[in-house]
PDB file of C-alpha atoms in Angstrom:
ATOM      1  CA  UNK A   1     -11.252  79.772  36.171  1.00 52.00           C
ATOM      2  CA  UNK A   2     -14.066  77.922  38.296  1.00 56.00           C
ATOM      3  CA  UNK A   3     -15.477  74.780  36.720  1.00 58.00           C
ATOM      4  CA  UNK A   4     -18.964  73.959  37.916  1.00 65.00           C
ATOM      5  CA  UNK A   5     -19.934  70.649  38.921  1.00 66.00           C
ATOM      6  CA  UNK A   6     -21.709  69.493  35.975  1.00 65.00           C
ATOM      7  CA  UNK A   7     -18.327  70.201  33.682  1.00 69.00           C
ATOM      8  CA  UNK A   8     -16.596  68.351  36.001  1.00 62.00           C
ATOM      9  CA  UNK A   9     -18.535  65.661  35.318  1.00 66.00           C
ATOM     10  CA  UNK A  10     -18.753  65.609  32.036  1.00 75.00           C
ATOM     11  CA  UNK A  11     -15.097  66.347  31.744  1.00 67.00           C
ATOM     12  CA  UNK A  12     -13.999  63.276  34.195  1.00 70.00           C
ATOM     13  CA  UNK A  13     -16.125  61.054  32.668  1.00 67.00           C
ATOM     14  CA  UNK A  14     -14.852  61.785  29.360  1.00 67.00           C
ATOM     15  CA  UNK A  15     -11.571  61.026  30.766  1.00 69.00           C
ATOM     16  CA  UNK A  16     -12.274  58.072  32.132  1.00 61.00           C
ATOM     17  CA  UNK A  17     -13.845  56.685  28.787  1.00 61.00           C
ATOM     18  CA  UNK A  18     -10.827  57.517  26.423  1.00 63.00           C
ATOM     19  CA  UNK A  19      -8.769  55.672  29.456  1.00 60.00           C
ATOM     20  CA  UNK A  20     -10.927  52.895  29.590  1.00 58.00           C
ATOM     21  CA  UNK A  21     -11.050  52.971  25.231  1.00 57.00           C
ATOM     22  CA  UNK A  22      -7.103  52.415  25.540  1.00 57.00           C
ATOM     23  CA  UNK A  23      -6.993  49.862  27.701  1.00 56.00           C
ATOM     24  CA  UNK A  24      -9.740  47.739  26.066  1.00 64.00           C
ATOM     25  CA  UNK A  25      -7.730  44.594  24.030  1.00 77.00           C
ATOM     26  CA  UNK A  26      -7.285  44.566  20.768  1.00 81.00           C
ATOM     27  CA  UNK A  27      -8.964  42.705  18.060  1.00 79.00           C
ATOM     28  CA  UNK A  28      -7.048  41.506  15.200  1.00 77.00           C
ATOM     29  CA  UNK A  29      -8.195  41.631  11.270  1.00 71.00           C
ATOM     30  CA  UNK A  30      -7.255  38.111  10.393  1.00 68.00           C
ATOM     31  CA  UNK A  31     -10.038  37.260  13.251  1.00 73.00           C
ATOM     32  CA  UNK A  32     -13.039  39.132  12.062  1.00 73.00           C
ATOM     33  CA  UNK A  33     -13.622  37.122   9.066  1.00 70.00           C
ATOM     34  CA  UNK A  34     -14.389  33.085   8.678  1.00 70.00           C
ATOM     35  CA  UNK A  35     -10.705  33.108   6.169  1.00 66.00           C
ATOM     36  CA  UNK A  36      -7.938  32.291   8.832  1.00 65.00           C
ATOM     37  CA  UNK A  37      -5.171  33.476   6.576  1.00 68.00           C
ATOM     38  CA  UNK A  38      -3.252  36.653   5.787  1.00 71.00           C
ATOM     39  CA  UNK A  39      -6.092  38.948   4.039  1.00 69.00           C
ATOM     40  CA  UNK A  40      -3.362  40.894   2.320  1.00 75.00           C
ATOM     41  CA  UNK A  41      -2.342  38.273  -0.153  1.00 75.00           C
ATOM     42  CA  UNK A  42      -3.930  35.209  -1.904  1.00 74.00           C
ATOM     43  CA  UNK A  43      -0.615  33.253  -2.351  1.00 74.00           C
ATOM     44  CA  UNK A  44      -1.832  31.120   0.869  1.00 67.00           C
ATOM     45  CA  UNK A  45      -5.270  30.682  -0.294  1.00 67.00           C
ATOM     46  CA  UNK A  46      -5.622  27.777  -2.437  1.00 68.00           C
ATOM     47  CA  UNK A  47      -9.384  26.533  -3.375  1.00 66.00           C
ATOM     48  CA  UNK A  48     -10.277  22.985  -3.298  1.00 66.00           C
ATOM     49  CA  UNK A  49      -9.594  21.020  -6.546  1.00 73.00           C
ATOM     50  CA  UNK A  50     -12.530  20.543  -8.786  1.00 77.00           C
ATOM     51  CA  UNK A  51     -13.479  16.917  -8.296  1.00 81.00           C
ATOM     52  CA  UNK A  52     -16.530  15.961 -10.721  1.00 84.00           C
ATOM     53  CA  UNK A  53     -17.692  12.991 -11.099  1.00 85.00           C
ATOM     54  CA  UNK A  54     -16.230   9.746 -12.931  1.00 88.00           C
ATOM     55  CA  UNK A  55     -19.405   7.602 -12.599  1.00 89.00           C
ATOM     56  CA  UNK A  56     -20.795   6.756 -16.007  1.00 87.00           C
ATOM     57  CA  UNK A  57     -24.017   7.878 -16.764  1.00 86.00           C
ATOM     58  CA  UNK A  58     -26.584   5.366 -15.723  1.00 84.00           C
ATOM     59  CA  UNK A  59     -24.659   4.667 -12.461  1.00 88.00           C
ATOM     60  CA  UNK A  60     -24.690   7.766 -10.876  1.00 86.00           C
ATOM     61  CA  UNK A  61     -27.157   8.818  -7.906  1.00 86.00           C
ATOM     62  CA  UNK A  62     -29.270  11.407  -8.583  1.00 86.00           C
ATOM     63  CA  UNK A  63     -28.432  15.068  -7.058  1.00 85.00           C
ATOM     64  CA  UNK A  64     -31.715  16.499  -5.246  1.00 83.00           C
ATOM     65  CA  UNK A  65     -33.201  19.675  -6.875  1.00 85.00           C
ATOM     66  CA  UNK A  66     -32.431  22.665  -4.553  1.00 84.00           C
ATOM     67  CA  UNK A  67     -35.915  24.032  -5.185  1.00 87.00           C
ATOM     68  CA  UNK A  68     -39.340  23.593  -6.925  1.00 88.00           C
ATOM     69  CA  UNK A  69     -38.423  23.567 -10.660  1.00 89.00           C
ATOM     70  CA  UNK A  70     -34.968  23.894 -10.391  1.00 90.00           C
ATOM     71  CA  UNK A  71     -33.386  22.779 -13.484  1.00 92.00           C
ATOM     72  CA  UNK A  72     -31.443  19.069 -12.485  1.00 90.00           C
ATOM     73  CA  UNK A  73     -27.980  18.695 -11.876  1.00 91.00           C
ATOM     74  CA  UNK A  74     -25.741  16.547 -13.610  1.00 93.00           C
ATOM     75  CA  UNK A  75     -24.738  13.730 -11.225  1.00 92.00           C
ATOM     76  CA  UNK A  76     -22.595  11.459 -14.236  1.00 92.00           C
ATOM     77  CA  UNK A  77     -19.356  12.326 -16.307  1.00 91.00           C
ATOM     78  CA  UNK A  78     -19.731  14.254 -19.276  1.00 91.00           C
ATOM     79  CA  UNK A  79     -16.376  13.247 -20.824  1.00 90.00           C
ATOM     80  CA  UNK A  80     -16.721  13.313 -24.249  1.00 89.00           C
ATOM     81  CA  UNK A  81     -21.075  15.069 -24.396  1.00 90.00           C
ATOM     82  CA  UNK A  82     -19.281  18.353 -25.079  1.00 89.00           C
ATOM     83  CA  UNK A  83     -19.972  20.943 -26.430  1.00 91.00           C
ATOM     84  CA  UNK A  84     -23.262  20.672 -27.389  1.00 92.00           C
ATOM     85  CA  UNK A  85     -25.060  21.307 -30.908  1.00 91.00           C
ATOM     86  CA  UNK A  86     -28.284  21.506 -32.166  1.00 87.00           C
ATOM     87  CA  UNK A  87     -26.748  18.663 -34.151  1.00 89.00           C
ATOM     88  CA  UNK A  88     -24.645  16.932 -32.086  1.00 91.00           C
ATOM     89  CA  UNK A  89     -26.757  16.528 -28.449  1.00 93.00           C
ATOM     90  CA  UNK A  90     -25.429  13.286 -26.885  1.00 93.00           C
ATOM     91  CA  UNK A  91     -28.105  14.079 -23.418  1.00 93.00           C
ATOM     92  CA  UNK A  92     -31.117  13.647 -25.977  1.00 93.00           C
ATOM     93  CA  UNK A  93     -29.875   9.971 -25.906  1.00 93.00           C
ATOM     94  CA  UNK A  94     -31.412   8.967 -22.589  1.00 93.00           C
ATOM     95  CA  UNK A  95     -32.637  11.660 -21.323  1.00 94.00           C
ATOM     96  CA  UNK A  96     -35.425  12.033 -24.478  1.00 94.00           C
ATOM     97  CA  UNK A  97     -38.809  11.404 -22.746  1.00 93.00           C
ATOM     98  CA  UNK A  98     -39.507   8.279 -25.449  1.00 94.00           C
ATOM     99  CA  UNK A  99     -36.397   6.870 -23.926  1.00 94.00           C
ATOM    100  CA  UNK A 100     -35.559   7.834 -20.450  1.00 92.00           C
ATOM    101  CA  UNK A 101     -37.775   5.489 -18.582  1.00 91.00           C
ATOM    102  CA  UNK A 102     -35.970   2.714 -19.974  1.00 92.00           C
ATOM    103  CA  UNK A 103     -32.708   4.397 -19.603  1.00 91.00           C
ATOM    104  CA  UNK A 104     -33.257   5.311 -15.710  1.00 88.00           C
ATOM    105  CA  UNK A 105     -32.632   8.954 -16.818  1.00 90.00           C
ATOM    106  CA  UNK A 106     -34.749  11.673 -16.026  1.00 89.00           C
ATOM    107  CA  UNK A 107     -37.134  12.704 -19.062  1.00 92.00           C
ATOM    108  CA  UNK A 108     -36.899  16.362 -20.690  1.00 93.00           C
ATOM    109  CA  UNK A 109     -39.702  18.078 -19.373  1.00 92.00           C
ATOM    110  CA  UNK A 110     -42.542  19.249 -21.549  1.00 92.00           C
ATOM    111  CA  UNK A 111     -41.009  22.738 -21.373  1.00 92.00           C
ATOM    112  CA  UNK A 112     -38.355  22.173 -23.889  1.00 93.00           C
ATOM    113  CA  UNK A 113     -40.155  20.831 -26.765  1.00 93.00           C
ATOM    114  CA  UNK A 114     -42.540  24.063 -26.192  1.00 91.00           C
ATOM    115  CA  UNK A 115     -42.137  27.527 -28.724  1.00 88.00           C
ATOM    116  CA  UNK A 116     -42.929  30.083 -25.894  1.00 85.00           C
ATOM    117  CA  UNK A 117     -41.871  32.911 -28.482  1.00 81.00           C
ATOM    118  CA  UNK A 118     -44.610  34.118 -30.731  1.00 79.00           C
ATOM    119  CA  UNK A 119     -43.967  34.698 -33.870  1.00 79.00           C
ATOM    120  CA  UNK A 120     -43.468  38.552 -34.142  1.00 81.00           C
ATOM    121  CA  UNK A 121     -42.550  40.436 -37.473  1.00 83.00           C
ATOM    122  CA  UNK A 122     -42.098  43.568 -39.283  1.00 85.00           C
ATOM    123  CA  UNK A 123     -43.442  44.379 -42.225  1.00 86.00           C
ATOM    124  CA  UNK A 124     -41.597  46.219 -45.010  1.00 88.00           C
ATOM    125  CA  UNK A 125     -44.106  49.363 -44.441  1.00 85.00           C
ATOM    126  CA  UNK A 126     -43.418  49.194 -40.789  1.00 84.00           C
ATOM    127  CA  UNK A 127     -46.406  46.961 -39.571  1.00 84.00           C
ATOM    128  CA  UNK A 128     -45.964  44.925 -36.242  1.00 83.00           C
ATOM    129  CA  UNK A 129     -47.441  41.229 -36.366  1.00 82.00           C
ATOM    130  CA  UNK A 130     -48.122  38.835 -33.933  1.00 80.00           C
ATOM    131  CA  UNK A 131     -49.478  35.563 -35.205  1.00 77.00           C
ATOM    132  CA  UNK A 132     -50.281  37.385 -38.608  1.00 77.00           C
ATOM    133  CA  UNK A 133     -52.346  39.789 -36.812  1.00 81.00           C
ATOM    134  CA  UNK A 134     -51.364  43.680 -36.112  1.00 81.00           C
ATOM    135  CA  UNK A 135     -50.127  44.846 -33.031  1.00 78.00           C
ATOM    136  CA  UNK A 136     -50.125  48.730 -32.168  1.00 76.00           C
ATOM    137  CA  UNK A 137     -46.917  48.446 -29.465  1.00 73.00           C
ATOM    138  CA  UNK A 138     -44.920  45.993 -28.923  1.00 68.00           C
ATOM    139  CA  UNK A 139     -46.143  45.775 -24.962  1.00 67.00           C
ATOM    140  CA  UNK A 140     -48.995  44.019 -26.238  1.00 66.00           C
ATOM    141  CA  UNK A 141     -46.497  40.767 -27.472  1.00 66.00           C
ATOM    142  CA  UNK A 142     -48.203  38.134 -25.156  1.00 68.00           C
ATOM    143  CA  UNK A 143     -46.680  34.669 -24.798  1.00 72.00           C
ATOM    144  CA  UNK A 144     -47.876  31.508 -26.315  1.00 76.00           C
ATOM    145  CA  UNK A 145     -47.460  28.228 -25.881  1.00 84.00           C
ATOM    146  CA  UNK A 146     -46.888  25.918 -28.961  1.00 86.00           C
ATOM    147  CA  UNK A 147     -46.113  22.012 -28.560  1.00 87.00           C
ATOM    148  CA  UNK A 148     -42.716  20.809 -30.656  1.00 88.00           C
ATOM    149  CA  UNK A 149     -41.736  17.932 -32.053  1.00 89.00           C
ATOM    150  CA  UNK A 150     -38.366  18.554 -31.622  1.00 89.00           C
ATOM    151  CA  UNK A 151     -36.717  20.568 -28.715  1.00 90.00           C
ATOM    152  CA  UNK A 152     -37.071  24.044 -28.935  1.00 89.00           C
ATOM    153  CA  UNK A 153     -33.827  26.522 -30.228  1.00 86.00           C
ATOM    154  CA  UNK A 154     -33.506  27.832 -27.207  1.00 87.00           C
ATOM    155  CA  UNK A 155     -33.422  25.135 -25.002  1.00 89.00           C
ATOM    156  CA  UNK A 156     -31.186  22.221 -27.058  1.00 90.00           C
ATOM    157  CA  UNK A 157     -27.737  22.938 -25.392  1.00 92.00           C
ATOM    158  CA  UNK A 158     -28.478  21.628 -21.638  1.00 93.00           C
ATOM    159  CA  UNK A 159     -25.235  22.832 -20.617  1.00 92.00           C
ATOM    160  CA  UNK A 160     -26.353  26.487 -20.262  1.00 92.00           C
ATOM    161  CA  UNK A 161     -28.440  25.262 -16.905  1.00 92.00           C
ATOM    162  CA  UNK A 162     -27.315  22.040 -16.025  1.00 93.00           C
ATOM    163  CA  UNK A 163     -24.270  21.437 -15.100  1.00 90.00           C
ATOM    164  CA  UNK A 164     -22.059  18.938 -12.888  1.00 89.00           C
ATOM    165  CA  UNK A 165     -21.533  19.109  -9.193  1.00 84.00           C
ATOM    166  CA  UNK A 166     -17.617  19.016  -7.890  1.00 80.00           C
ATOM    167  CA  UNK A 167     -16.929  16.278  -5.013  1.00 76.00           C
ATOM    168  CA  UNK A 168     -14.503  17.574  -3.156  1.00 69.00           C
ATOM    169  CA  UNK A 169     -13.889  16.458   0.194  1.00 66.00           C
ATOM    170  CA  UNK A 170     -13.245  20.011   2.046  1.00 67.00           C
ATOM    171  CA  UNK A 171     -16.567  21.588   0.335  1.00 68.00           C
ATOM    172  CA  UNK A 172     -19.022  23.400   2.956  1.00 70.00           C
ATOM    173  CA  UNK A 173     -21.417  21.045   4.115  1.00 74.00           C
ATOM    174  CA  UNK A 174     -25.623  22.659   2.669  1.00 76.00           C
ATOM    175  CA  UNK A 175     -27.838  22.836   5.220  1.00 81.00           C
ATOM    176  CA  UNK A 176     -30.478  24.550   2.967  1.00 81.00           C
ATOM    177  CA  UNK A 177     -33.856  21.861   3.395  1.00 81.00           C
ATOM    178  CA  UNK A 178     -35.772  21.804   0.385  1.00 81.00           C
ATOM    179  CA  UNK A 179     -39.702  22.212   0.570  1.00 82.00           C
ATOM    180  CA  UNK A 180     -41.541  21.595  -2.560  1.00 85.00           C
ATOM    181  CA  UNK A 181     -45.239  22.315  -2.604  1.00 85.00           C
ATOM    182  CA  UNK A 182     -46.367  18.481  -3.962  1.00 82.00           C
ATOM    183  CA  UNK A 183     -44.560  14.930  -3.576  1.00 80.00           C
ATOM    184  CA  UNK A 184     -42.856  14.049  -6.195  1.00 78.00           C
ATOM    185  CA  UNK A 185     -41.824  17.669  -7.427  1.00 80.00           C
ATOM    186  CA  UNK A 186     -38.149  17.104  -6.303  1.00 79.00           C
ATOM    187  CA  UNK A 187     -37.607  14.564  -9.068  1.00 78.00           C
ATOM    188  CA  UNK A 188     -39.724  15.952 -12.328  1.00 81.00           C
ATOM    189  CA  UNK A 189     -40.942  19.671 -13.606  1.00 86.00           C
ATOM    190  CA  UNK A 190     -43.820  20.674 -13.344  1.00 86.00           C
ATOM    191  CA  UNK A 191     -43.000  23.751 -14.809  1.00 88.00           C
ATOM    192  CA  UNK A 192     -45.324  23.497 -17.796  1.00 86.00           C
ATOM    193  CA  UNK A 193     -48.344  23.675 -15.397  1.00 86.00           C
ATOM    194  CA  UNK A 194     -47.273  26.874 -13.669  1.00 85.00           C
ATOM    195  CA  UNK A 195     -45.264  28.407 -16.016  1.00 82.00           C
ATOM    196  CA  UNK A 196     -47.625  31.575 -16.187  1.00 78.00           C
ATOM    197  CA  UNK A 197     -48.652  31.366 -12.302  1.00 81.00           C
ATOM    198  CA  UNK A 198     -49.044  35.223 -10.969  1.00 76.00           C
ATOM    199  CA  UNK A 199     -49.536  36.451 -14.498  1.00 70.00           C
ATOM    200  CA  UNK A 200     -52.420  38.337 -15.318  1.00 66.00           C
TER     201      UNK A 200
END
């Protein structure tokens, strides 16, 4: 059988490929990842002990918001302010805006003494109301806004979006730079203003 150039070619430079593939070095699993341990077992993987802080509240720096809004972090120990009620809240006692000034804590924002829910019911025949007035679908529920005295039900227990930051030595270092559209944003909400911003 006569091979013609052009499978000659094609057939030596195939051969020189798979030759070349074999001969390339090898690259080990435990080096394509950042973990530097054996992938096929966690007994060598041990995570950094929690380390919150001990500071009592009032003596504690405070933690820089990550972004615009973003609900505060707790910089102090919370030994002892958990779990939290809607009758037993032991934040509300410096952070409620009538005393946090005086307390050096930051204020609750407006937000949380604000009833964003309207009041929506269902009539025994079946009728939809809004604000004691009669809705045809329920895509037509829009949002209100009514000032509280008190906080509102579904914002007393902090906890669900604040929470405390662990201080561990070996944690990996943030370079995230916060940009917040106004001075002074990275230290109080403003939340209330621009709560519907892009809503039609």
């Amino acid at each position: 059988m006569k091979l013609g150039k052009l499978t000659l070619g094609i057939v030596t430079a195939a051969t020189l490929l798979v030759v070349g593939c074999t001969a390339a070095k090898t690259v080990s699993e435990e080096s394509l990842g950042l973990r530097t341990t054996n992938l096929y077992t966690e007994d060598t993987t041990t995570g950094d002990k929690t380390q919150y802080s001990n500071k009592a509240a009032g003596t504690s720096t405070k933690i820089a918001r990550a972004f615009e809004n973003a609900p505060p972090m707790i910089p102090h120990d919370v030994e002892g302010m958990l779990p939290i009620t809607i009758d037993n809240n032991q934040c509300t006692m410096c952070h409620d805006p009538a005393v946090a000034q005086s307390m050096g804590a930051t204020p609750i924002p407006k937000t949380h003494f604000t009833s964003f829910r309207p009041e929506t019911k269902l009539t025994k025949d079946g009728v939809m109301l809004q604000e004691g007035k009669h809705l045809n679908n329920t895509s037509d529920i829009k949002t209100v806004e009514k000032p509280l005295e008190t906080l509102a039900g579904a914002r007393f227990n902090c906890s669900q979006c604040h929470a405390p930051q662990s201080e561990g030595n070996d944690i990996p270092k943030n370079n995230f730079a916060t940009e917040f559209r106004s001075e002074g944003l990275n230290g109080h909400s403003n939340l209330i203003d621009t709560i519907n911003e892009g809503v039609k």
